[in-house]
Amino acid sequence: MNISVVIPLLNEQESLTELYNWIAKVMQSNSFSYEIMFIDDGSTDGSWDTITALSQKDPNVKGIRFLKNFGKSQALHAGFGEVTGDVVITMDADLQDNPEEIPELYDLITKDGYDLISGWKKKRYDSVIAKNLPSKLFNAAARRTSGVKLHDFNCGLKAYKNLVVKNIDVHGEMHRYIPVLAKNAGFTKIGEKVVLHQARKYGKTKFGMNRFVNGFLDLITIWFMSRFGKRPMHFFGLIGTILFIVGFSFSLYLGIDKLFIETKGRLIAQRPEFYVALTSMILGTQFFLAGFLGEIILTSKRSKERYKISDTLHLS
């Protein structure tokens, strides 16, 4: 199969039929063999009924339905686990991503040898204050932190080699950082393509300021995990060692001073150096324990189910 299109969605019933028709037209006009994988992330507006109707009409349409809203990352994870196409395309269901981009994205993967191509919505039709400005700040921080030079990390329109989606673990809210996850997994040929962004036709955006804040917190998480995720003791142990040495040095100084220099001076507990020493040694020990616990958790962790599926369509 040439292409798998993965579409996570939440309450996008109005746009689904139009989106399907548009994708099917592009696929058929380019003679692609394809599948369209809709992942209903707990919609309450009848989206699943529309997906079921489309699936009954066209066996190329497949579906996964979550019992409740588990998030876009979990939806992508579920879709990535089922796709079979040589090239995997992800796109949003709100008609803001243009299916006409798919043939060129496919060529960039199959002919130019890219592992991943991320869309860049250079001209956007979103609110400047509520979405565009926060997005620019977020992307600038992501570029500097990750080393992946993309203008638009969060663009839903992306293309991947099948091998990429089978070897990355999209969890939490890490869908924003799939290029970084791919880089950390060893896929280094990551490119970017300017794509057409269209104004939302139906419904309303699900972007909020909480996602902006969460995005930066996730960025810190993925930075830490990419550097120290497999060796937490290297991070916590280093800090713990430095703090413990500082505390021990003050303790040694206070002990020598009290025993041999100022033997009749004020009590050690009345000196500020005592509290610096005590605090540093306690914190150093705690950081050491955090590192050990991290190592223990890392070696004993098991895969956990992160979502519940209620229905599927046409999955093997």
PDB file of C-alpha atoms in Angstrom:
ATOM      1  CA  MET A   1       0.000   0.000   0.000  1.00  0.00           C
ATOM      2  CA  ASN A   2       1.310   3.445  -0.935  1.00  0.00           C
ATOM      3  CA  ILE A   3      -0.239   5.781   1.631  1.00  0.00           C
ATOM      4  CA  SER A   4      -1.941   5.630   4.999  1.00  0.00           C
ATOM      5  CA  VAL A   5      -3.710   8.811   6.089  1.00  0.00           C
ATOM      6  CA  VAL A   6      -4.129   9.092   9.868  1.00  0.00           C
ATOM      7  CA  ILE A   7      -6.728  11.601  11.056  1.00  0.00           C
ATOM      8  CA  PRO A   8      -7.282  12.121  14.806  1.00  0.00           C
ATOM      9  CA  LEU A   9     -10.479  13.992  15.541  1.00  0.00           C
ATOM     10  CA  LEU A  10     -12.736  15.288  18.271  1.00  0.00           C
ATOM     11  CA  ASN A  11     -16.232  16.523  17.423  1.00  0.00           C
ATOM     12  CA  GLU A  12     -15.624  17.249  13.728  1.00  0.00           C
ATOM     13  CA  GLN A  13     -18.711  15.578  12.264  1.00  0.00           C
ATOM     14  CA  GLU A  14     -19.537  18.452   9.934  1.00  0.00           C
ATOM     15  CA  SER A  15     -16.221  18.283   8.092  1.00  0.00           C
ATOM     16  CA  LEU A  16     -15.656  14.507   7.836  1.00  0.00           C
ATOM     17  CA  THR A  17     -17.571  13.710   4.662  1.00  0.00           C
ATOM     18  CA  GLU A  18     -16.098  16.667   2.802  1.00  0.00           C
ATOM     19  CA  LEU A  19     -12.609  15.756   3.998  1.00  0.00           C
ATOM     20  CA  TYR A  20     -13.042  12.127   2.948  1.00  0.00           C
ATOM     21  CA  ASN A  21     -14.255  13.080  -0.516  1.00  0.00           C
ATOM     22  CA  TRP A  22     -11.329  15.453  -0.948  1.00  0.00           C
ATOM     23  CA  ILE A  23      -8.744  12.879   0.124  1.00  0.00           C
ATOM     24  CA  ALA A  24     -10.292  10.114  -1.992  1.00  0.00           C
ATOM     25  CA  LYS A  25     -10.287  12.380  -5.042  1.00  0.00           C
ATOM     26  CA  VAL A  26      -6.575  13.169  -4.593  1.00  0.00           C
ATOM     27  CA  MET A  27      -5.691   9.512  -4.078  1.00  0.00           C
ATOM     28  CA  GLN A  28      -7.648   8.272  -7.064  1.00  0.00           C
ATOM     29  CA  SER A  29      -6.403  11.000  -9.406  1.00  0.00           C
ATOM     30  CA  ASN A  30      -2.814   9.999  -8.539  1.00  0.00           C
ATOM     31  CA  SER A  31      -3.514   6.222  -8.674  1.00  0.00           C
ATOM     32  CA  PHE A  32      -2.372   5.689  -5.090  1.00  0.00           C
ATOM     33  CA  SER A  33      -3.346   2.610  -3.127  1.00  0.00           C
ATOM     34  CA  TYR A  34      -4.410   3.975   0.244  1.00  0.00           C
ATOM     35  CA  GLU A  35      -6.250   3.727   3.516  1.00  0.00           C
ATOM     36  CA  ILE A  36      -7.854   6.499   5.557  1.00  0.00           C
ATOM     37  CA  MET A  37      -7.653   5.880   9.302  1.00  0.00           C
ATOM     38  CA  PHE A  38     -10.014   8.007  11.397  1.00  0.00           C
ATOM     39  CA  ILE A  39      -9.342   7.950  15.154  1.00  0.00           C
ATOM     40  CA  ASP A  40     -12.352   9.258  17.061  1.00  0.00           C
ATOM     41  CA  ASP A  41     -10.959  10.614  20.312  1.00  0.00           C
ATOM     42  CA  GLY A  42     -14.181  10.407  22.311  1.00  0.00           C
ATOM     43  CA  SER A  43     -16.421  12.607  20.142  1.00  0.00           C
ATOM     44  CA  THR A  44     -19.931  13.357  21.401  1.00  0.00           C
ATOM     45  CA  ASP A  45     -21.389  14.867  18.210  1.00  0.00           C
ATOM     46  CA  GLY A  46     -22.032  11.832  16.025  1.00  0.00           C
ATOM     47  CA  SER A  47     -18.604  11.774  14.347  1.00  0.00           C
ATOM     48  CA  TRP A  48     -18.417   7.986  14.747  1.00  0.00           C
ATOM     49  CA  ASP A  49     -21.738   7.536  12.943  1.00  0.00           C
ATOM     50  CA  THR A  50     -20.319   9.450   9.980  1.00  0.00           C
ATOM     51  CA  ILE A  51     -17.110   7.389  10.016  1.00  0.00           C
ATOM     52  CA  THR A  52     -19.158   4.182  10.150  1.00  0.00           C
ATOM     53  CA  ALA A  53     -21.223   5.289   7.146  1.00  0.00           C
ATOM     54  CA  LEU A  54     -18.098   6.168   5.173  1.00  0.00           C
ATOM     55  CA  SER A  55     -16.536   2.814   6.063  1.00  0.00           C
ATOM     56  CA  GLN A  56     -19.586   0.936   4.853  1.00  0.00           C
ATOM     57  CA  LYS A  57     -19.377   2.770   1.552  1.00  0.00           C
ATOM     58  CA  ASP A  58     -15.610   2.507   1.105  1.00  0.00           C
ATOM     59  CA  PRO A  59     -13.445  -0.333   2.563  1.00  0.00           C
ATOM     60  CA  ASN A  60     -10.432   1.994   2.377  1.00  0.00           C
ATOM     61  CA  VAL A  61     -11.908   3.868   5.332  1.00  0.00           C
ATOM     62  CA  LYS A  62     -10.933   2.441   8.714  1.00  0.00           C
ATOM     63  CA  GLY A  63     -11.731   3.671  12.163  1.00  0.00           C
ATOM     64  CA  ILE A  64     -10.782   3.488  15.811  1.00  0.00           C
ATOM     65  CA  ARG A  65     -13.070   4.854  18.486  1.00  0.00           C
ATOM     66  CA  PHE A  66     -11.941   5.710  22.007  1.00  0.00           C
ATOM     67  CA  LEU A  67     -14.278   5.267  24.960  1.00  0.00           C
ATOM     68  CA  LYS A  68     -13.552   8.852  25.993  1.00  0.00           C
ATOM     69  CA  ASN A  69     -11.245  11.728  25.119  1.00  0.00           C
ATOM     70  CA  PHE A  70      -7.667  10.536  25.736  1.00  0.00           C
ATOM     71  CA  GLY A  71      -5.878  13.216  23.701  1.00  0.00           C
ATOM     72  CA  LYS A  72      -4.344  13.670  20.271  1.00  0.00           C
ATOM     73  CA  SER A  73      -1.093  11.908  21.141  1.00  0.00           C
ATOM     74  CA  GLN A  74      -2.933   8.765  22.193  1.00  0.00           C
ATOM     75  CA  ALA A  75      -5.025   8.905  19.015  1.00  0.00           C
ATOM     76  CA  LEU A  76      -1.905   9.113  16.856  1.00  0.00           C
ATOM     77  CA  HIS A  77      -0.313   6.281  18.826  1.00  0.00           C
ATOM     78  CA  ALA A  78      -3.319   4.059  18.152  1.00  0.00           C
ATOM     79  CA  GLY A  79      -3.351   4.954  14.451  1.00  0.00           C
ATOM     80  CA  PHE A  80       0.380   4.459  14.006  1.00  0.00           C
ATOM     81  CA  GLY A  81       0.047   0.982  15.442  1.00  0.00           C
ATOM     82  CA  GLU A  82      -2.416  -0.082  12.738  1.00  0.00           C
ATOM     83  CA  VAL A  83      -1.262   1.608   9.520  1.00  0.00           C
ATOM     84  CA  THR A  84       0.314  -0.406   6.709  1.00  0.00           C
ATOM     85  CA  GLY A  85       1.155   2.199   4.061  1.00  0.00           C
ATOM     86  CA  ASP A  86       4.739   2.826   2.933  1.00  0.00           C
ATOM     87  CA  VAL A  87       4.187   6.519   3.646  1.00  0.00           C
ATOM     88  CA  VAL A  88       2.059   7.731   6.545  1.00  0.00           C
ATOM     89  CA  ILE A  89       0.356  11.125   6.309  1.00  0.00           C
ATOM     90  CA  THR A  90      -1.136  12.795   9.369  1.00  0.00           C
ATOM     91  CA  MET A  91      -3.593  15.642   9.093  1.00  0.00           C
ATOM     92  CA  ASP A  92      -6.265  17.349  11.141  1.00  0.00           C
ATOM     93  CA  ALA A  93      -9.968  16.806  10.484  1.00  0.00           C
ATOM     94  CA  ASP A  94     -11.023  20.467  10.482  1.00  0.00           C
ATOM     95  CA  LEU A  95     -10.268  21.088   6.757  1.00  0.00           C
ATOM     96  CA  GLN A  96      -7.470  23.505   7.589  1.00  0.00           C
ATOM     97  CA  ASP A  97      -4.946  21.024   6.136  1.00  0.00           C
ATOM     98  CA  ASN A  98      -5.051  20.674   2.357  1.00  0.00           C
ATOM     99  CA  PRO A  99      -5.080  17.084   0.953  1.00  0.00           C
ATOM    100  CA  GLU A 100      -3.696  18.443  -2.342  1.00  0.00           C
ATOM    101  CA  GLU A 101      -0.304  18.538  -0.569  1.00  0.00           C
ATOM    102  CA  ILE A 102      -0.216  14.743  -0.221  1.00  0.00           C
ATOM    103  CA  PRO A 103       1.364  13.796  -3.606  1.00  0.00           C
ATOM    104  CA  GLU A 104       4.328  16.125  -3.098  1.00  0.00           C
ATOM    105  CA  LEU A 105       4.775  14.964   0.487  1.00  0.00           C
ATOM    106  CA  TYR A 106       4.740  11.370  -0.776  1.00  0.00           C
ATOM    107  CA  ASP A 107       7.434  12.144  -3.349  1.00  0.00           C
ATOM    108  CA  LEU A 108       9.649  13.820  -0.764  1.00  0.00           C
ATOM    109  CA  ILE A 109       9.597  10.629   1.303  1.00  0.00           C
ATOM    110  CA  THR A 110       9.839   8.036  -1.484  1.00  0.00           C
ATOM    111  CA  LYS A 111      12.022   9.822  -4.034  1.00  0.00           C
ATOM    112  CA  ASP A 112      14.102  12.251  -1.987  1.00  0.00           C
ATOM    113  CA  GLY A 113      14.666   9.822   0.874  1.00  0.00           C
ATOM    114  CA  TYR A 114      13.405  11.892   3.787  1.00  0.00           C
ATOM    115  CA  ASP A 115      12.400  10.128   6.974  1.00  0.00           C
ATOM    116  CA  LEU A 116       9.929  12.832   7.948  1.00  0.00           C
ATOM    117  CA  ILE A 117       8.522  15.942   6.309  1.00  0.00           C
ATOM    118  CA  SER A 118       6.774  18.494   8.491  1.00  0.00           C
ATOM    119  CA  GLY A 119       4.351  21.022   7.091  1.00  0.00           C
ATOM    120  CA  TRP A 120       4.999  24.719   7.616  1.00  0.00           C
ATOM    121  CA  LYS A 121       1.930  26.936   7.673  1.00  0.00           C
ATOM    122  CA  LYS A 122       3.819  30.038   6.636  1.00  0.00           C
ATOM    123  CA  LYS A 123       0.626  32.038   6.127  1.00  0.00           C
ATOM    124  CA  ARG A 124      -1.933  31.365   8.825  1.00  0.00           C
ATOM    125  CA  TYR A 125      -5.594  32.270   9.258  1.00  0.00           C
ATOM    126  CA  ASP A 126      -5.676  32.002  13.043  1.00  0.00           C
ATOM    127  CA  SER A 127      -5.907  34.660  15.726  1.00  0.00           C
ATOM    128  CA  VAL A 128      -2.630  36.579  15.905  1.00  0.00           C
ATOM    129  CA  ILE A 129      -2.721  37.139  19.673  1.00  0.00           C
ATOM    130  CA  ALA A 130      -4.320  33.888  20.825  1.00  0.00           C
ATOM    131  CA  LYS A 131      -2.523  31.462  18.523  1.00  0.00           C
ATOM    132  CA  ASN A 132      -0.002  32.861  16.038  1.00  0.00           C
ATOM    133  CA  LEU A 133       2.222  34.753  18.487  1.00  0.00           C
ATOM    134  CA  PRO A 134       2.304  31.952  21.095  1.00  0.00           C
ATOM    135  CA  SER A 135       3.045  29.503  18.265  1.00  0.00           C
ATOM    136  CA  LYS A 136       6.058  31.545  17.111  1.00  0.00           C
ATOM    137  CA  LEU A 137       7.459  31.712  20.637  1.00  0.00           C
ATOM    138  CA  PHE A 138       6.859  28.013  21.141  1.00  0.00           C
ATOM    139  CA  ASN A 139       8.540  27.059  17.858  1.00  0.00           C
ATOM    140  CA  ALA A 140      11.556  29.280  18.583  1.00  0.00           C
ATOM    141  CA  ALA A 141      12.017  27.633  21.970  1.00  0.00           C
ATOM    142  CA  ALA A 142      11.592  24.165  20.452  1.00  0.00           C
ATOM    143  CA  ARG A 143      14.236  24.848  17.775  1.00  0.00           C
ATOM    144  CA  ARG A 144      16.771  26.079  20.296  1.00  0.00           C
ATOM    145  CA  THR A 145      16.131  23.294  22.790  1.00  0.00           C
ATOM    146  CA  SER A 146      15.879  20.328  20.412  1.00  0.00           C
ATOM    147  CA  GLY A 147      18.276  21.279  17.623  1.00  0.00           C
ATOM    148  CA  VAL A 148      15.625  20.380  15.021  1.00  0.00           C
ATOM    149  CA  LYS A 149      15.397  23.337  12.636  1.00  0.00           C
ATOM    150  CA  LEU A 150      11.688  23.516  11.815  1.00  0.00           C
ATOM    151  CA  HIS A 151       9.475  26.580  11.672  1.00  0.00           C
ATOM    152  CA  ASP A 152       6.223  24.820  12.647  1.00  0.00           C
ATOM    153  CA  PHE A 153       6.538  21.845  14.990  1.00  0.00           C
ATOM    154  CA  ASN A 154       2.810  21.657  15.694  1.00  0.00           C
ATOM    155  CA  CYS A 155       1.532  21.523  12.112  1.00  0.00           C
ATOM    156  CA  GLY A 156      -0.831  18.558  11.853  1.00  0.00           C
ATOM    157  CA  LEU A 157       0.120  17.870   8.229  1.00  0.00           C
ATOM    158  CA  LYS A 158       3.201  15.637   8.225  1.00  0.00           C
ATOM    159  CA  ALA A 159       4.562  12.727   6.190  1.00  0.00           C
ATOM    160  CA  TYR A 160       6.595   9.827   7.541  1.00  0.00           C
ATOM    161  CA  LYS A 161       8.240   6.655   6.421  1.00  0.00           C
ATOM    162  CA  ASN A 162       6.308   3.748   7.863  1.00  0.00           C
ATOM    163  CA  LEU A 163       9.458   2.750   9.759  1.00  0.00           C
ATOM    164  CA  VAL A 164       9.404   6.050  11.636  1.00  0.00           C
ATOM    165  CA  VAL A 165       5.877   5.740  13.052  1.00  0.00           C
ATOM    166  CA  LYS A 166       6.565   2.167  14.111  1.00  0.00           C
ATOM    167  CA  ASN A 167       9.601   3.229  16.145  1.00  0.00           C
ATOM    168  CA  ILE A 168       8.452   6.313  18.035  1.00  0.00           C
ATOM    169  CA  ASP A 169       6.321   6.400  21.154  1.00  0.00           C
ATOM    170  CA  VAL A 170       3.854   9.289  21.066  1.00  0.00           C
ATOM    171  CA  HIS A 171       2.468   9.734  24.577  1.00  0.00           C
ATOM    172  CA  GLY A 172       1.127  12.393  26.919  1.00  0.00           C
ATOM    173  CA  GLU A 173       0.892  15.497  24.741  1.00  0.00           C
ATOM    174  CA  MET A 174       4.081  14.818  22.796  1.00  0.00           C
ATOM    175  CA  HIS A 175       2.377  15.005  19.381  1.00  0.00           C
ATOM    176  CA  ARG A 176       3.800  18.537  19.180  1.00  0.00           C
ATOM    177  CA  TYR A 177       7.308  17.091  19.270  1.00  0.00           C
ATOM    178  CA  ILE A 178       7.107  14.127  16.903  1.00  0.00           C
ATOM    179  CA  PRO A 179      10.074  15.461  14.847  1.00  0.00           C
ATOM    180  CA  VAL A 180      12.133  15.565  18.054  1.00  0.00           C
ATOM    181  CA  LEU A 181      10.998  12.051  19.007  1.00  0.00           C
ATOM    182  CA  ALA A 182      12.002  10.880  15.527  1.00  0.00           C
ATOM    183  CA  LYS A 183      15.413  12.529  15.813  1.00  0.00           C
ATOM    184  CA  ASN A 184      15.987  10.940  19.218  1.00  0.00           C
ATOM    185  CA  ALA A 185      15.055   7.556  17.720  1.00  0.00           C
ATOM    186  CA  GLY A 186      17.774   7.939  15.074  1.00  0.00           C
ATOM    187  CA  PHE A 187      15.843   9.339  12.103  1.00  0.00           C
ATOM    188  CA  THR A 188      17.875  12.371  11.161  1.00  0.00           C
ATOM    189  CA  LYS A 189      16.726  13.232   7.636  1.00  0.00           C
ATOM    190  CA  ILE A 190      13.933  15.582   8.637  1.00  0.00           C
ATOM    191  CA  GLY A 191      12.662  18.196   6.210  1.00  0.00           C
ATOM    192  CA  GLU A 192      10.037  20.870   5.920  1.00  0.00           C
ATOM    193  CA  LYS A 193       7.554  21.911   3.258  1.00  0.00           C
ATOM    194  CA  VAL A 194       5.501  25.089   3.074  1.00  0.00           C
ATOM    195  CA  VAL A 195       1.848  24.029   3.008  1.00  0.00           C
ATOM    196  CA  LEU A 196      -1.385  25.885   2.423  1.00  0.00           C
ATOM    197  CA  HIS A 197      -3.292  26.744   5.563  1.00  0.00           C
ATOM    198  CA  GLN A 198      -7.011  27.286   5.227  1.00  0.00           C
ATOM    199  CA  ALA A 199      -9.453  29.084   7.473  1.00  0.00           C
ATOM    200  CA  ARG A 200     -11.598  26.841   9.653  1.00  0.00           C
ATOM    201  CA  LYS A 201     -14.883  26.106   7.889  1.00  0.00           C
ATOM    202  CA  TYR A 202     -16.851  24.377  10.640  1.00  0.00           C
ATOM    203  CA  GLY A 203     -16.871  24.424  14.414  1.00  0.00           C
ATOM    204  CA  LYS A 204     -14.356  26.217  16.586  1.00  0.00           C
ATOM    205  CA  THR A 205     -10.717  25.751  17.479  1.00  0.00           C
ATOM    206  CA  LYS A 206      -9.838  23.557  20.433  1.00  0.00           C
ATOM    207  CA  PHE A 207      -6.638  25.497  21.090  1.00  0.00           C
ATOM    208  CA  GLY A 208      -6.455  27.250  24.454  1.00  0.00           C
ATOM    209  CA  MET A 209      -3.822  29.010  26.504  1.00  0.00           C
ATOM    210  CA  ASN A 210      -3.529  25.890  28.648  1.00  0.00           C
ATOM    211  CA  ARG A 211      -2.114  24.102  25.594  1.00  0.00           C
ATOM    212  CA  PHE A 212       0.436  26.873  25.171  1.00  0.00           C
ATOM    213  CA  VAL A 213       1.602  26.458  28.767  1.00  0.00           C
ATOM    214  CA  ASN A 214       1.518  22.663  28.545  1.00  0.00           C
ATOM    215  CA  GLY A 215       3.533  22.838  25.343  1.00  0.00           C
ATOM    216  CA  PHE A 216       6.431  24.567  27.063  1.00  0.00           C
ATOM    217  CA  LEU A 217       6.282  22.180  30.008  1.00  0.00           C
ATOM    218  CA  ASP A 218       6.363  19.238  27.592  1.00  0.00           C
ATOM    219  CA  LEU A 219       9.320  20.856  25.842  1.00  0.00           C
ATOM    220  CA  ILE A 220      11.266  20.833  29.098  1.00  0.00           C
ATOM    221  CA  THR A 221      10.257  17.208  29.629  1.00  0.00           C
ATOM    222  CA  ILE A 222      11.369  16.057  26.193  1.00  0.00           C
ATOM    223  CA  TRP A 223      14.650  17.990  26.534  1.00  0.00           C
ATOM    224  CA  PHE A 224      15.350  16.218  29.812  1.00  0.00           C
ATOM    225  CA  MET A 225      14.252  12.805  28.507  1.00  0.00           C
ATOM    226  CA  SER A 226      16.342  13.107  25.352  1.00  0.00           C
ATOM    227  CA  ARG A 227      19.474  13.906  27.375  1.00  0.00           C
ATOM    228  CA  PHE A 228      18.986  11.989  30.605  1.00  0.00           C
ATOM    229  CA  GLY A 229      15.978   9.707  30.091  1.00  0.00           C
ATOM    230  CA  LYS A 230      18.164   6.599  29.930  1.00  0.00           C
ATOM    231  CA  ARG A 231      20.609   7.727  32.603  1.00  0.00           C
ATOM    232  CA  PRO A 232      18.797   9.799  35.280  1.00  0.00           C
ATOM    233  CA  MET A 233      21.645   9.252  37.732  1.00  0.00           C
ATOM    234  CA  HIS A 234      23.923  11.300  35.468  1.00  0.00           C
ATOM    235  CA  PHE A 235      21.694  14.333  36.071  1.00  0.00           C
ATOM    236  CA  PHE A 236      20.519  13.884  39.655  1.00  0.00           C
ATOM    237  CA  GLY A 237      23.768  12.297  40.772  1.00  0.00           C
ATOM    238  CA  LEU A 238      25.843  15.208  39.477  1.00  0.00           C
ATOM    239  CA  ILE A 239      23.703  17.778  41.276  1.00  0.00           C
ATOM    240  CA  GLY A 240      23.643  15.624  44.403  1.00  0.00           C
ATOM    241  CA  THR A 241      27.413  15.248  44.373  1.00  0.00           C
ATOM    242  CA  ILE A 242      28.004  18.986  44.000  1.00  0.00           C
ATOM    243  CA  LEU A 243      25.579  19.848  46.802  1.00  0.00           C
ATOM    244  CA  PHE A 244      26.966  17.173  49.104  1.00  0.00           C
ATOM    245  CA  ILE A 245      30.552  18.347  48.526  1.00  0.00           C
ATOM    246  CA  VAL A 246      29.519  21.940  49.270  1.00  0.00           C
ATOM    247  CA  GLY A 247      27.771  20.864  52.476  1.00  0.00           C
ATOM    248  CA  PHE A 248      30.592  18.588  53.572  1.00  0.00           C
ATOM    249  CA  SER A 249      33.158  21.329  52.935  1.00  0.00           C
ATOM    250  CA  PHE A 250      31.285  23.781  55.170  1.00  0.00           C
ATOM    251  CA  SER A 251      30.907  21.084  57.829  1.00  0.00           C
ATOM    252  CA  LEU A 252      34.626  20.353  57.712  1.00  0.00           C
ATOM    253  CA  TYR A 253      35.438  24.039  57.961  1.00  0.00           C
ATOM    254  CA  LEU A 254      33.111  24.494  60.943  1.00  0.00           C
ATOM    255  CA  GLY A 255      34.544  21.436  62.673  1.00  0.00           C
ATOM    256  CA  ILE A 256      38.172  22.520  62.262  1.00  0.00           C
ATOM    257  CA  ASP A 257      37.321  26.068  63.277  1.00  0.00           C
ATOM    258  CA  LYS A 258      35.510  24.923  66.422  1.00  0.00           C
ATOM    259  CA  LEU A 259      38.071  22.315  67.461  1.00  0.00           C
ATOM    260  CA  PHE A 260      41.338  24.079  66.692  1.00  0.00           C
ATOM    261  CA  ILE A 261      40.852  27.806  65.979  1.00  0.00           C
ATOM    262  CA  GLU A 262      37.936  29.470  67.758  1.00  0.00           C
ATOM    263  CA  THR A 263      37.408  26.872  70.458  1.00  0.00           C
ATOM    264  CA  LYS A 264      35.569  29.299  72.723  1.00  0.00           C
ATOM    265  CA  GLY A 265      33.652  31.130  70.028  1.00  0.00           C
ATOM    266  CA  ARG A 266      29.891  31.061  69.398  1.00  0.00           C
ATOM    267  CA  LEU A 267      28.054  27.776  69.010  1.00  0.00           C
ATOM    268  CA  ILE A 268      28.171  26.115  65.588  1.00  0.00           C
ATOM    269  CA  ALA A 269      24.369  26.155  65.427  1.00  0.00           C
ATOM    270  CA  GLN A 270      24.454  29.954  65.676  1.00  0.00           C
ATOM    271  CA  ARG A 271      26.565  30.318  62.537  1.00  0.00           C
ATOM    272  CA  PRO A 272      24.921  30.643  59.094  1.00  0.00           C
ATOM    273  CA  GLU A 273      27.492  28.261  57.594  1.00  0.00           C
ATOM    274  CA  PHE A 274      25.941  25.489  59.691  1.00  0.00           C
ATOM    275  CA  TYR A 275      22.576  25.835  57.944  1.00  0.00           C
ATOM    276  CA  VAL A 276      24.210  26.045  54.522  1.00  0.00           C
ATOM    277  CA  ALA A 277      26.073  22.818  55.285  1.00  0.00           C
ATOM    278  CA  LEU A 278      23.011  21.057  56.666  1.00  0.00           C
ATOM    279  CA  THR A 279      20.731  22.089  53.803  1.00  0.00           C
ATOM    280  CA  SER A 280      23.278  21.254  51.112  1.00  0.00           C
ATOM    281  CA  MET A 281      23.979  17.789  52.483  1.00  0.00           C
ATOM    282  CA  ILE A 282      20.279  16.968  52.856  1.00  0.00           C
ATOM    283  CA  LEU A 283      19.487  18.176  49.332  1.00  0.00           C
ATOM    284  CA  GLY A 284      22.495  16.336  47.949  1.00  0.00           C
ATOM    285  CA  THR A 285      21.333  13.095  49.543  1.00  0.00           C
ATOM    286  CA  GLN A 286      17.802  13.614  48.190  1.00  0.00           C
ATOM    287  CA  PHE A 287      19.076  14.203  44.664  1.00  0.00           C
ATOM    288  CA  PHE A 288      21.118  11.024  44.939  1.00  0.00           C
ATOM    289  CA  LEU A 289      18.027   9.103  46.037  1.00  0.00           C
ATOM    290  CA  ALA A 290      16.037  10.598  43.153  1.00  0.00           C
ATOM    291  CA  GLY A 291      18.690   9.363  40.748  1.00  0.00           C
ATOM    292  CA  PHE A 292      18.651   5.863  42.225  1.00  0.00           C
ATOM    293  CA  LEU A 293      14.851   5.731  42.132  1.00  0.00           C
ATOM    294  CA  GLY A 294      14.916   6.894  38.511  1.00  0.00           C
ATOM    295  CA  GLU A 295      17.318   4.094  37.611  1.00  0.00           C
ATOM    296  CA  ILE A 296      15.160   1.527  39.409  1.00  0.00           C
ATOM    297  CA  ILE A 297      11.987   2.737  37.684  1.00  0.00           C
ATOM    298  CA  LEU A 298      13.734   2.763  34.319  1.00  0.00           C
ATOM    299  CA  THR A 299      14.868  -0.835  34.627  1.00  0.00           C
ATOM    300  CA  SER A 300      11.528  -2.140  35.897  1.00  0.00           C
ATOM    301  CA  LYS A 301       9.003  -0.154  33.859  1.00  0.00           C
ATOM    302  CA  ARG A 302       6.476  -1.996  31.743  1.00  0.00           C
ATOM    303  CA  SER A 303       4.276  -0.909  28.862  1.00  0.00           C
ATOM    304  CA  LYS A 304       0.942   0.349  30.113  1.00  0.00           C
ATOM    305  CA  GLU A 305      -2.329   0.727  28.285  1.00  0.00           C
ATOM    306  CA  ARG A 306      -2.917   4.447  27.782  1.00  0.00           C
ATOM    307  CA  TYR A 307      -6.393   4.446  26.250  1.00  0.00           C
ATOM    308  CA  LYS A 308      -9.511   2.308  25.861  1.00  0.00           C
ATOM    309  CA  ILE A 309     -10.974   1.443  22.450  1.00  0.00           C
ATOM    310  CA  SER A 310     -14.698   0.776  22.119  1.00  0.00           C
ATOM    311  CA  ASP A 311     -15.029   0.071  18.360  1.00  0.00           C
ATOM    312  CA  THR A 312     -12.895  -0.499  15.267  1.00  0.00           C
ATOM    313  CA  LEU A 313     -13.660  -0.632  11.553  1.00  0.00           C
ATOM    314  CA  HIS A 314     -11.865  -2.783   8.953  1.00  0.00           C
ATOM    315  CA  LEU A 315      -8.806  -3.440  11.108  1.00  0.00           C
ATOM    316  CA  SER A 316      -7.086  -6.772  10.660  1.00  0.00           C
TER     317      SER A 316
END
